[in-house]
mmCIF file of C-alpha atoms in Angstrom:
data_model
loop_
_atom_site.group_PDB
_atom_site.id
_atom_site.type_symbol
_atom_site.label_atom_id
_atom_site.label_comp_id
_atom_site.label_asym_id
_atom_site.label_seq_id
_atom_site.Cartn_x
_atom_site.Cartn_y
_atom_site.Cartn_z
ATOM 1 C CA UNK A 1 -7.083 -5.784 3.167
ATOM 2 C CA UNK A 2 -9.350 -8.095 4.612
ATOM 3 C CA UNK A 3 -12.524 -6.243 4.074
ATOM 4 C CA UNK A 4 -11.273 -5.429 0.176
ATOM 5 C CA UNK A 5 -9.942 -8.559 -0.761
ATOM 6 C CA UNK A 6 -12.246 -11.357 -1.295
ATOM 7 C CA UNK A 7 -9.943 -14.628 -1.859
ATOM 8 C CA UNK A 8 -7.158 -15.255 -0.111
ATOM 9 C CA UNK A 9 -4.219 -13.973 -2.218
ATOM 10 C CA UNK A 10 -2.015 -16.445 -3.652
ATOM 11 C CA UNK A 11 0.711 -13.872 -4.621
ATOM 12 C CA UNK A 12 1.106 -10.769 -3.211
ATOM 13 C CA UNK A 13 3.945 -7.568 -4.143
ATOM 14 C CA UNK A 14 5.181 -5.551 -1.692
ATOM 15 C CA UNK A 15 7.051 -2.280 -3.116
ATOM 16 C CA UNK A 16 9.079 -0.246 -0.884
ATOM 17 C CA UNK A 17 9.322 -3.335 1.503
ATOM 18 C CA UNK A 18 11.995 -2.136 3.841
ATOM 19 C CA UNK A 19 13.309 -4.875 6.200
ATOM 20 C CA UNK A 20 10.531 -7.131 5.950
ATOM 21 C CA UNK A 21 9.560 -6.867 9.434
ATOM 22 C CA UNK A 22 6.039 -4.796 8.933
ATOM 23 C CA UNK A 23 5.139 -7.353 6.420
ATOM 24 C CA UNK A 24 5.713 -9.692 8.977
ATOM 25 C CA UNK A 25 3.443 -8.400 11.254
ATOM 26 C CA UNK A 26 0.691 -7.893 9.280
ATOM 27 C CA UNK A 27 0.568 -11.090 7.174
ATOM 28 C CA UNK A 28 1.046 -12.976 10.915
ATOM 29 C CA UNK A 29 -2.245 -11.107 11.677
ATOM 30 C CA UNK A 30 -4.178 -12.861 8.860
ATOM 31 C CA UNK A 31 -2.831 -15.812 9.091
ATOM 32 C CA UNK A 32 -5.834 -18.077 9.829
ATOM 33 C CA UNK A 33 -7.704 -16.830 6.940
ATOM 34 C CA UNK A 34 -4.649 -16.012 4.163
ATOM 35 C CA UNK A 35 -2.681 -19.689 4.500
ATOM 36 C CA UNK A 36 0.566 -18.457 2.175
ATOM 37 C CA UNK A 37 1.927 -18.344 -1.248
ATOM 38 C CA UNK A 38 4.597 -16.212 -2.873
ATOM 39 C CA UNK A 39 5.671 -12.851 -1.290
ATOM 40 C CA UNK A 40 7.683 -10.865 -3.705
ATOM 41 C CA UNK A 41 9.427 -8.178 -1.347
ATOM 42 C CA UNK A 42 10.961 -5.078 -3.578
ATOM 43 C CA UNK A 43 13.424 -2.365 -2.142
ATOM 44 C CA UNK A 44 15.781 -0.410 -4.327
ATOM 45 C CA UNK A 45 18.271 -1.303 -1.315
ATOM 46 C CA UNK A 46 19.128 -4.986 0.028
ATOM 47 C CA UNK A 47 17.570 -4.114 2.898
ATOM 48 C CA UNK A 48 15.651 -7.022 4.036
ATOM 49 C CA UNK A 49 16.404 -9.308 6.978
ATOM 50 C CA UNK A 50 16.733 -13.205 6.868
ATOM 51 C CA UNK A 51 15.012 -13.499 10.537
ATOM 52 C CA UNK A 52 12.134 -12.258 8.671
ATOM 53 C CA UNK A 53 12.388 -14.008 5.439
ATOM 54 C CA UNK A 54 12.304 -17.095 8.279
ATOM 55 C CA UNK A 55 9.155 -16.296 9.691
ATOM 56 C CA UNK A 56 7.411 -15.133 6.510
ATOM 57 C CA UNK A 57 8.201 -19.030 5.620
ATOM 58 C CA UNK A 58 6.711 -20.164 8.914
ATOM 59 C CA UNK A 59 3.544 -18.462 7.799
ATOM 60 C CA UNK A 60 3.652 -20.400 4.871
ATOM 61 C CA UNK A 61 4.903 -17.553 2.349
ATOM 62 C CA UNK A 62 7.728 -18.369 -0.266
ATOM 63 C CA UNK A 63 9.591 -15.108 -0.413
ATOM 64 C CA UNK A 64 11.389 -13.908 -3.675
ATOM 65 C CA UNK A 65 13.295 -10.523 -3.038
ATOM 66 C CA UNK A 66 14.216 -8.193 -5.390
ATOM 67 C CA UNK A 67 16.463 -5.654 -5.134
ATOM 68 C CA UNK A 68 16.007 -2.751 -8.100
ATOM 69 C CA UNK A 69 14.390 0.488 -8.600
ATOM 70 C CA UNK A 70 10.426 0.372 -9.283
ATOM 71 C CA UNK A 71 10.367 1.529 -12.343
ATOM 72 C CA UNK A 72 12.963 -1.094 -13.609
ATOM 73 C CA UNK A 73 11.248 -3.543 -12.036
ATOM 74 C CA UNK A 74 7.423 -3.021 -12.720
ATOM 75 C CA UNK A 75 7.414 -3.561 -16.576
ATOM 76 C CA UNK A 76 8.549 -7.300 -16.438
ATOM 77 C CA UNK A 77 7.090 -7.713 -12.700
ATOM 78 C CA UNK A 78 4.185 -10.160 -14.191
ATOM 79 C CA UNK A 79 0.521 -10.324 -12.318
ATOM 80 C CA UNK A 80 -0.460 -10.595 -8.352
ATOM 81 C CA UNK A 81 -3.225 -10.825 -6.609
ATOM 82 C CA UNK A 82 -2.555 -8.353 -4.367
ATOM 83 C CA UNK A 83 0.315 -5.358 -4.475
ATOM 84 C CA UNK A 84 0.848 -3.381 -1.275
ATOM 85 C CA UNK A 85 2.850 -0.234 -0.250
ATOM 86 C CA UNK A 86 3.369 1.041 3.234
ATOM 87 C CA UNK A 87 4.877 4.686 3.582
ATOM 88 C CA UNK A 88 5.877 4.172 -0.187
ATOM 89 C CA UNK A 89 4.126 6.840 -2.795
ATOM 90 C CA UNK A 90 4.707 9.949 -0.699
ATOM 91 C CA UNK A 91 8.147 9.578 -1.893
ATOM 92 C CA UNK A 92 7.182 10.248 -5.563
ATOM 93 C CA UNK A 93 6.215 13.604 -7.164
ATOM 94 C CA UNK A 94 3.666 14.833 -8.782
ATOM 95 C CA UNK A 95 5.257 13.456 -11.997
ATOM 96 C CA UNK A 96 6.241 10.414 -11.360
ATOM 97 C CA UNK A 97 3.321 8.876 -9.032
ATOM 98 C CA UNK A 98 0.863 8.431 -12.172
ATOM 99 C CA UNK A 99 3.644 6.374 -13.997
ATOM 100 C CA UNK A 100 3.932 4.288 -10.522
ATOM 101 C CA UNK A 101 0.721 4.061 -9.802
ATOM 102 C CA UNK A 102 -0.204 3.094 -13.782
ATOM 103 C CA UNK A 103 2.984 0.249 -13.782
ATOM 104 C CA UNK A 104 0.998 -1.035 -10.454
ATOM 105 C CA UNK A 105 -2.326 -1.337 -11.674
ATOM 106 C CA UNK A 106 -1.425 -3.417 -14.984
ATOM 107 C CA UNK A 107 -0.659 -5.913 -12.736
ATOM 108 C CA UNK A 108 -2.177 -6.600 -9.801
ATOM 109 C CA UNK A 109 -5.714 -7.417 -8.853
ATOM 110 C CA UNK A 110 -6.274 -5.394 -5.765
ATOM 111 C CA UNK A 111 -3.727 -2.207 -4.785
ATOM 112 C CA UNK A 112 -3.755 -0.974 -1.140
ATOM 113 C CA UNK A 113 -1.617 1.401 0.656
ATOM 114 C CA UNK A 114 -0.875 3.412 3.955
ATOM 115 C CA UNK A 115 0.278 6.804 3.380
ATOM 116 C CA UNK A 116 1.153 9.744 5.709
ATOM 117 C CA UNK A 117 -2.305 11.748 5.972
ATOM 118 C CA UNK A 118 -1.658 15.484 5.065
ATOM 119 C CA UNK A 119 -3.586 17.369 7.628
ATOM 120 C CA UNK A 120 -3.482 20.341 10.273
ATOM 121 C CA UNK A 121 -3.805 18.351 13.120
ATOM 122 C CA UNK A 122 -1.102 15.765 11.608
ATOM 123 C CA UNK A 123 1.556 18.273 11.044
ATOM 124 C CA UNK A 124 0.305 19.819 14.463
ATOM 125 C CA UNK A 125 1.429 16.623 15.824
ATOM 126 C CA UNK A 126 4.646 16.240 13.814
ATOM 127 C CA UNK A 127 5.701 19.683 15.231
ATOM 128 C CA UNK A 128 5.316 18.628 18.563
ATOM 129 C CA UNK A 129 7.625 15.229 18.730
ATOM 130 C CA UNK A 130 10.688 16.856 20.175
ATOM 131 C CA UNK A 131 8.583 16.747 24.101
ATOM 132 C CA UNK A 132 8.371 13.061 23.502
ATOM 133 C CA UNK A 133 11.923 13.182 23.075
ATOM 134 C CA UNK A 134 12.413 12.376 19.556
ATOM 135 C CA UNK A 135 15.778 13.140 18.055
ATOM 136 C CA UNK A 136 16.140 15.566 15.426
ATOM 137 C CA UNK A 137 16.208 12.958 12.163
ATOM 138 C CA UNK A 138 12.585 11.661 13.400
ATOM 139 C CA UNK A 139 11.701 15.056 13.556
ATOM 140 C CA UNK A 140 12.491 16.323 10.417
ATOM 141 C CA UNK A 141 11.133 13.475 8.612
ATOM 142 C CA UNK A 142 8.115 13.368 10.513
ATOM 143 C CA UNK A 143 7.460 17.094 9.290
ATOM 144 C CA UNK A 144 8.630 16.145 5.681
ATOM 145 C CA UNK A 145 6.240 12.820 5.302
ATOM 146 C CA UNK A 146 3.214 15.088 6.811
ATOM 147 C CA UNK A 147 3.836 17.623 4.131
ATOM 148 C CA UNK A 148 3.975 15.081 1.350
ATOM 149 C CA UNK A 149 1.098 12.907 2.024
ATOM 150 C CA UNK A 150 -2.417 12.949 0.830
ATOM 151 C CA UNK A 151 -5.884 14.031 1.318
ATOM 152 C CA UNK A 152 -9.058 12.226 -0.061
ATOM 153 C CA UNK A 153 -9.190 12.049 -3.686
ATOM 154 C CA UNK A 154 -6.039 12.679 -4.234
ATOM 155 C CA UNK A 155 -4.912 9.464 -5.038
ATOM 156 C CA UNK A 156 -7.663 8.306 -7.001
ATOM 157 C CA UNK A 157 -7.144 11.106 -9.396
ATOM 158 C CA UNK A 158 -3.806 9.266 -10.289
ATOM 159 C CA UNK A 159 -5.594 5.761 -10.230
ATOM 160 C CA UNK A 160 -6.419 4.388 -13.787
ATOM 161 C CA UNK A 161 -9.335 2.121 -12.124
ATOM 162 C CA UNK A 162 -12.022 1.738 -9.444
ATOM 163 C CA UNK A 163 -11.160 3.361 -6.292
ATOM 164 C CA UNK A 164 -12.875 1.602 -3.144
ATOM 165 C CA UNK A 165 -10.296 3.796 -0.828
ATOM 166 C CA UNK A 166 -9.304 6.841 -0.943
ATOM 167 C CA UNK A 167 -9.316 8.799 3.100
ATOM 168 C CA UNK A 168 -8.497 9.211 6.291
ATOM 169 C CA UNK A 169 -7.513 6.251 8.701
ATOM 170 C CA UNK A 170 -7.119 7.385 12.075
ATOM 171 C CA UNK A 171 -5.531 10.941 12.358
ATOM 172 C CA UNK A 172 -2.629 10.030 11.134
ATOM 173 C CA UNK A 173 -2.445 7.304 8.364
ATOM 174 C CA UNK A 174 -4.224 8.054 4.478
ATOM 175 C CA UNK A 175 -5.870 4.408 3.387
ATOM 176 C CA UNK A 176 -5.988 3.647 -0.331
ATOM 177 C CA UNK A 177 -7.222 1.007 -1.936
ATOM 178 C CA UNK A 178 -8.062 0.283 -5.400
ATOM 179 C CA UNK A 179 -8.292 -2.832 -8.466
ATOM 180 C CA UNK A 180 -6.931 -1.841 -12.066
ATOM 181 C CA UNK A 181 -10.967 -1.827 -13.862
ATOM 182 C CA UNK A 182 -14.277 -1.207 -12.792
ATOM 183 C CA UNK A 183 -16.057 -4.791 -11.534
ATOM 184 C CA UNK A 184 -18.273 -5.796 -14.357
ATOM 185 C CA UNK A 185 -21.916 -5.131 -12.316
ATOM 186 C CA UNK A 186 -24.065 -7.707 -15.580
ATOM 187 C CA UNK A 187 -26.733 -5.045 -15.163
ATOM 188 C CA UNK A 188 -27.478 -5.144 -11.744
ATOM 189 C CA UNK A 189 -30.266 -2.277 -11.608
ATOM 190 C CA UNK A 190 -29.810 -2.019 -7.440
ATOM 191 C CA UNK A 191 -25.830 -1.678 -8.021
ATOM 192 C CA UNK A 192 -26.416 0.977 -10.687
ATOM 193 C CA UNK A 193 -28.617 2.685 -8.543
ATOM 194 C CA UNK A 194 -26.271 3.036 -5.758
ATOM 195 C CA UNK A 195 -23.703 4.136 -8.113
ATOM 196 C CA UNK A 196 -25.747 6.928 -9.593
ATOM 197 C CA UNK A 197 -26.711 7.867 -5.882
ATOM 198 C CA UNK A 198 -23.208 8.058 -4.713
ATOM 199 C CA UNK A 199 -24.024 5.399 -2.340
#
């Protein structure tokens, strides 16, 4: 996020936002250079905890939670600067992640998300929690997410915009990120260039 989005965001989504706690975390992070604004957090389930709404507000974030199913909720969701998803999309199928991924990018100026990576070494991994002494519910849905995440491109081929993201963080994490249009370049012969390059 830092490195993709220019100006601190004055509003930001979060879909899929769980208890609040990860948000937390990483908005606490960049703090000194993102001062607050509004924080809408969306879960289908009423999930998220008031010790975190509390230090969300600390940070300077006013926090509006909504509790409803995405695709309720995108259509009359307005715009944000920023929408975010953490272990979100990998939930979707093939059907339905367009449509999400569409309802996200009419509104929002900059779109990044974490994702299970989908990869031999990943799935290796998942196989193997059980000698750390994982129970059997962490197990299977370590498996599950591994199967169900993504490899590079793709994401973008479900993106209707510029894709600045689309791979491998680390071995086990898949990084998108991505605005809603193409930025407008006014010509810029070195830009073009780079573009035609594939640089």
């Amino acid at each position: 996020m830092k490195a993709h989005v220019q100006e601190p965001p004055r509003r930001i989504v979060e879909l899929g936002c769980g208890d609040g706690l990860t948000t937390h975390a990483v908005l606490r992070r960049l703090a000194p250079a993102w001062p607050g604004g509004t924080l809408t957090l969306v879960d289908a389930q009423p999930v998220v905890l008031e010790r975190a709404v509390d230090d969300l507000a600390a940070l300077g974030w006013r926090v509006e939670i909504v509790t409803a199913d995405v695709f309720d909720w995108l259509p009359r969701a307005g715009t944000y600067d920023l929408a975010i998803v953490n272990l979100f999309l990998h939930h979707f199928d093939a059907a339905d992640l367009p449509r999400l991924l569409g309802g996200i990018a009419a509104g929002c100026g900059t779109f990044v998300a974490a994702e299970p990576r989908r990869s031999r070494f990943a799935a290796m991994a998942a196989g193997s929690l059980r000698a750390i002494g994982a129970n059997a519910v962490t197990r299977h849905d370590a498996v599950v997410s591994v199967k169900a995440g993504f490899r590079d491109g793709e994401l973008a081929a479900s993106w209707p915009g510029a894709v600045l993201v689309d791979a491998a963080h680390g071995p086990f994490t898949h990084a998108f990120v991505g605005q809603p249009r193409a930025p407008a370049h006014d010509g810029d012969p070195d830009v073009q260039r780079d573009e035609k390059e594939g640089r």
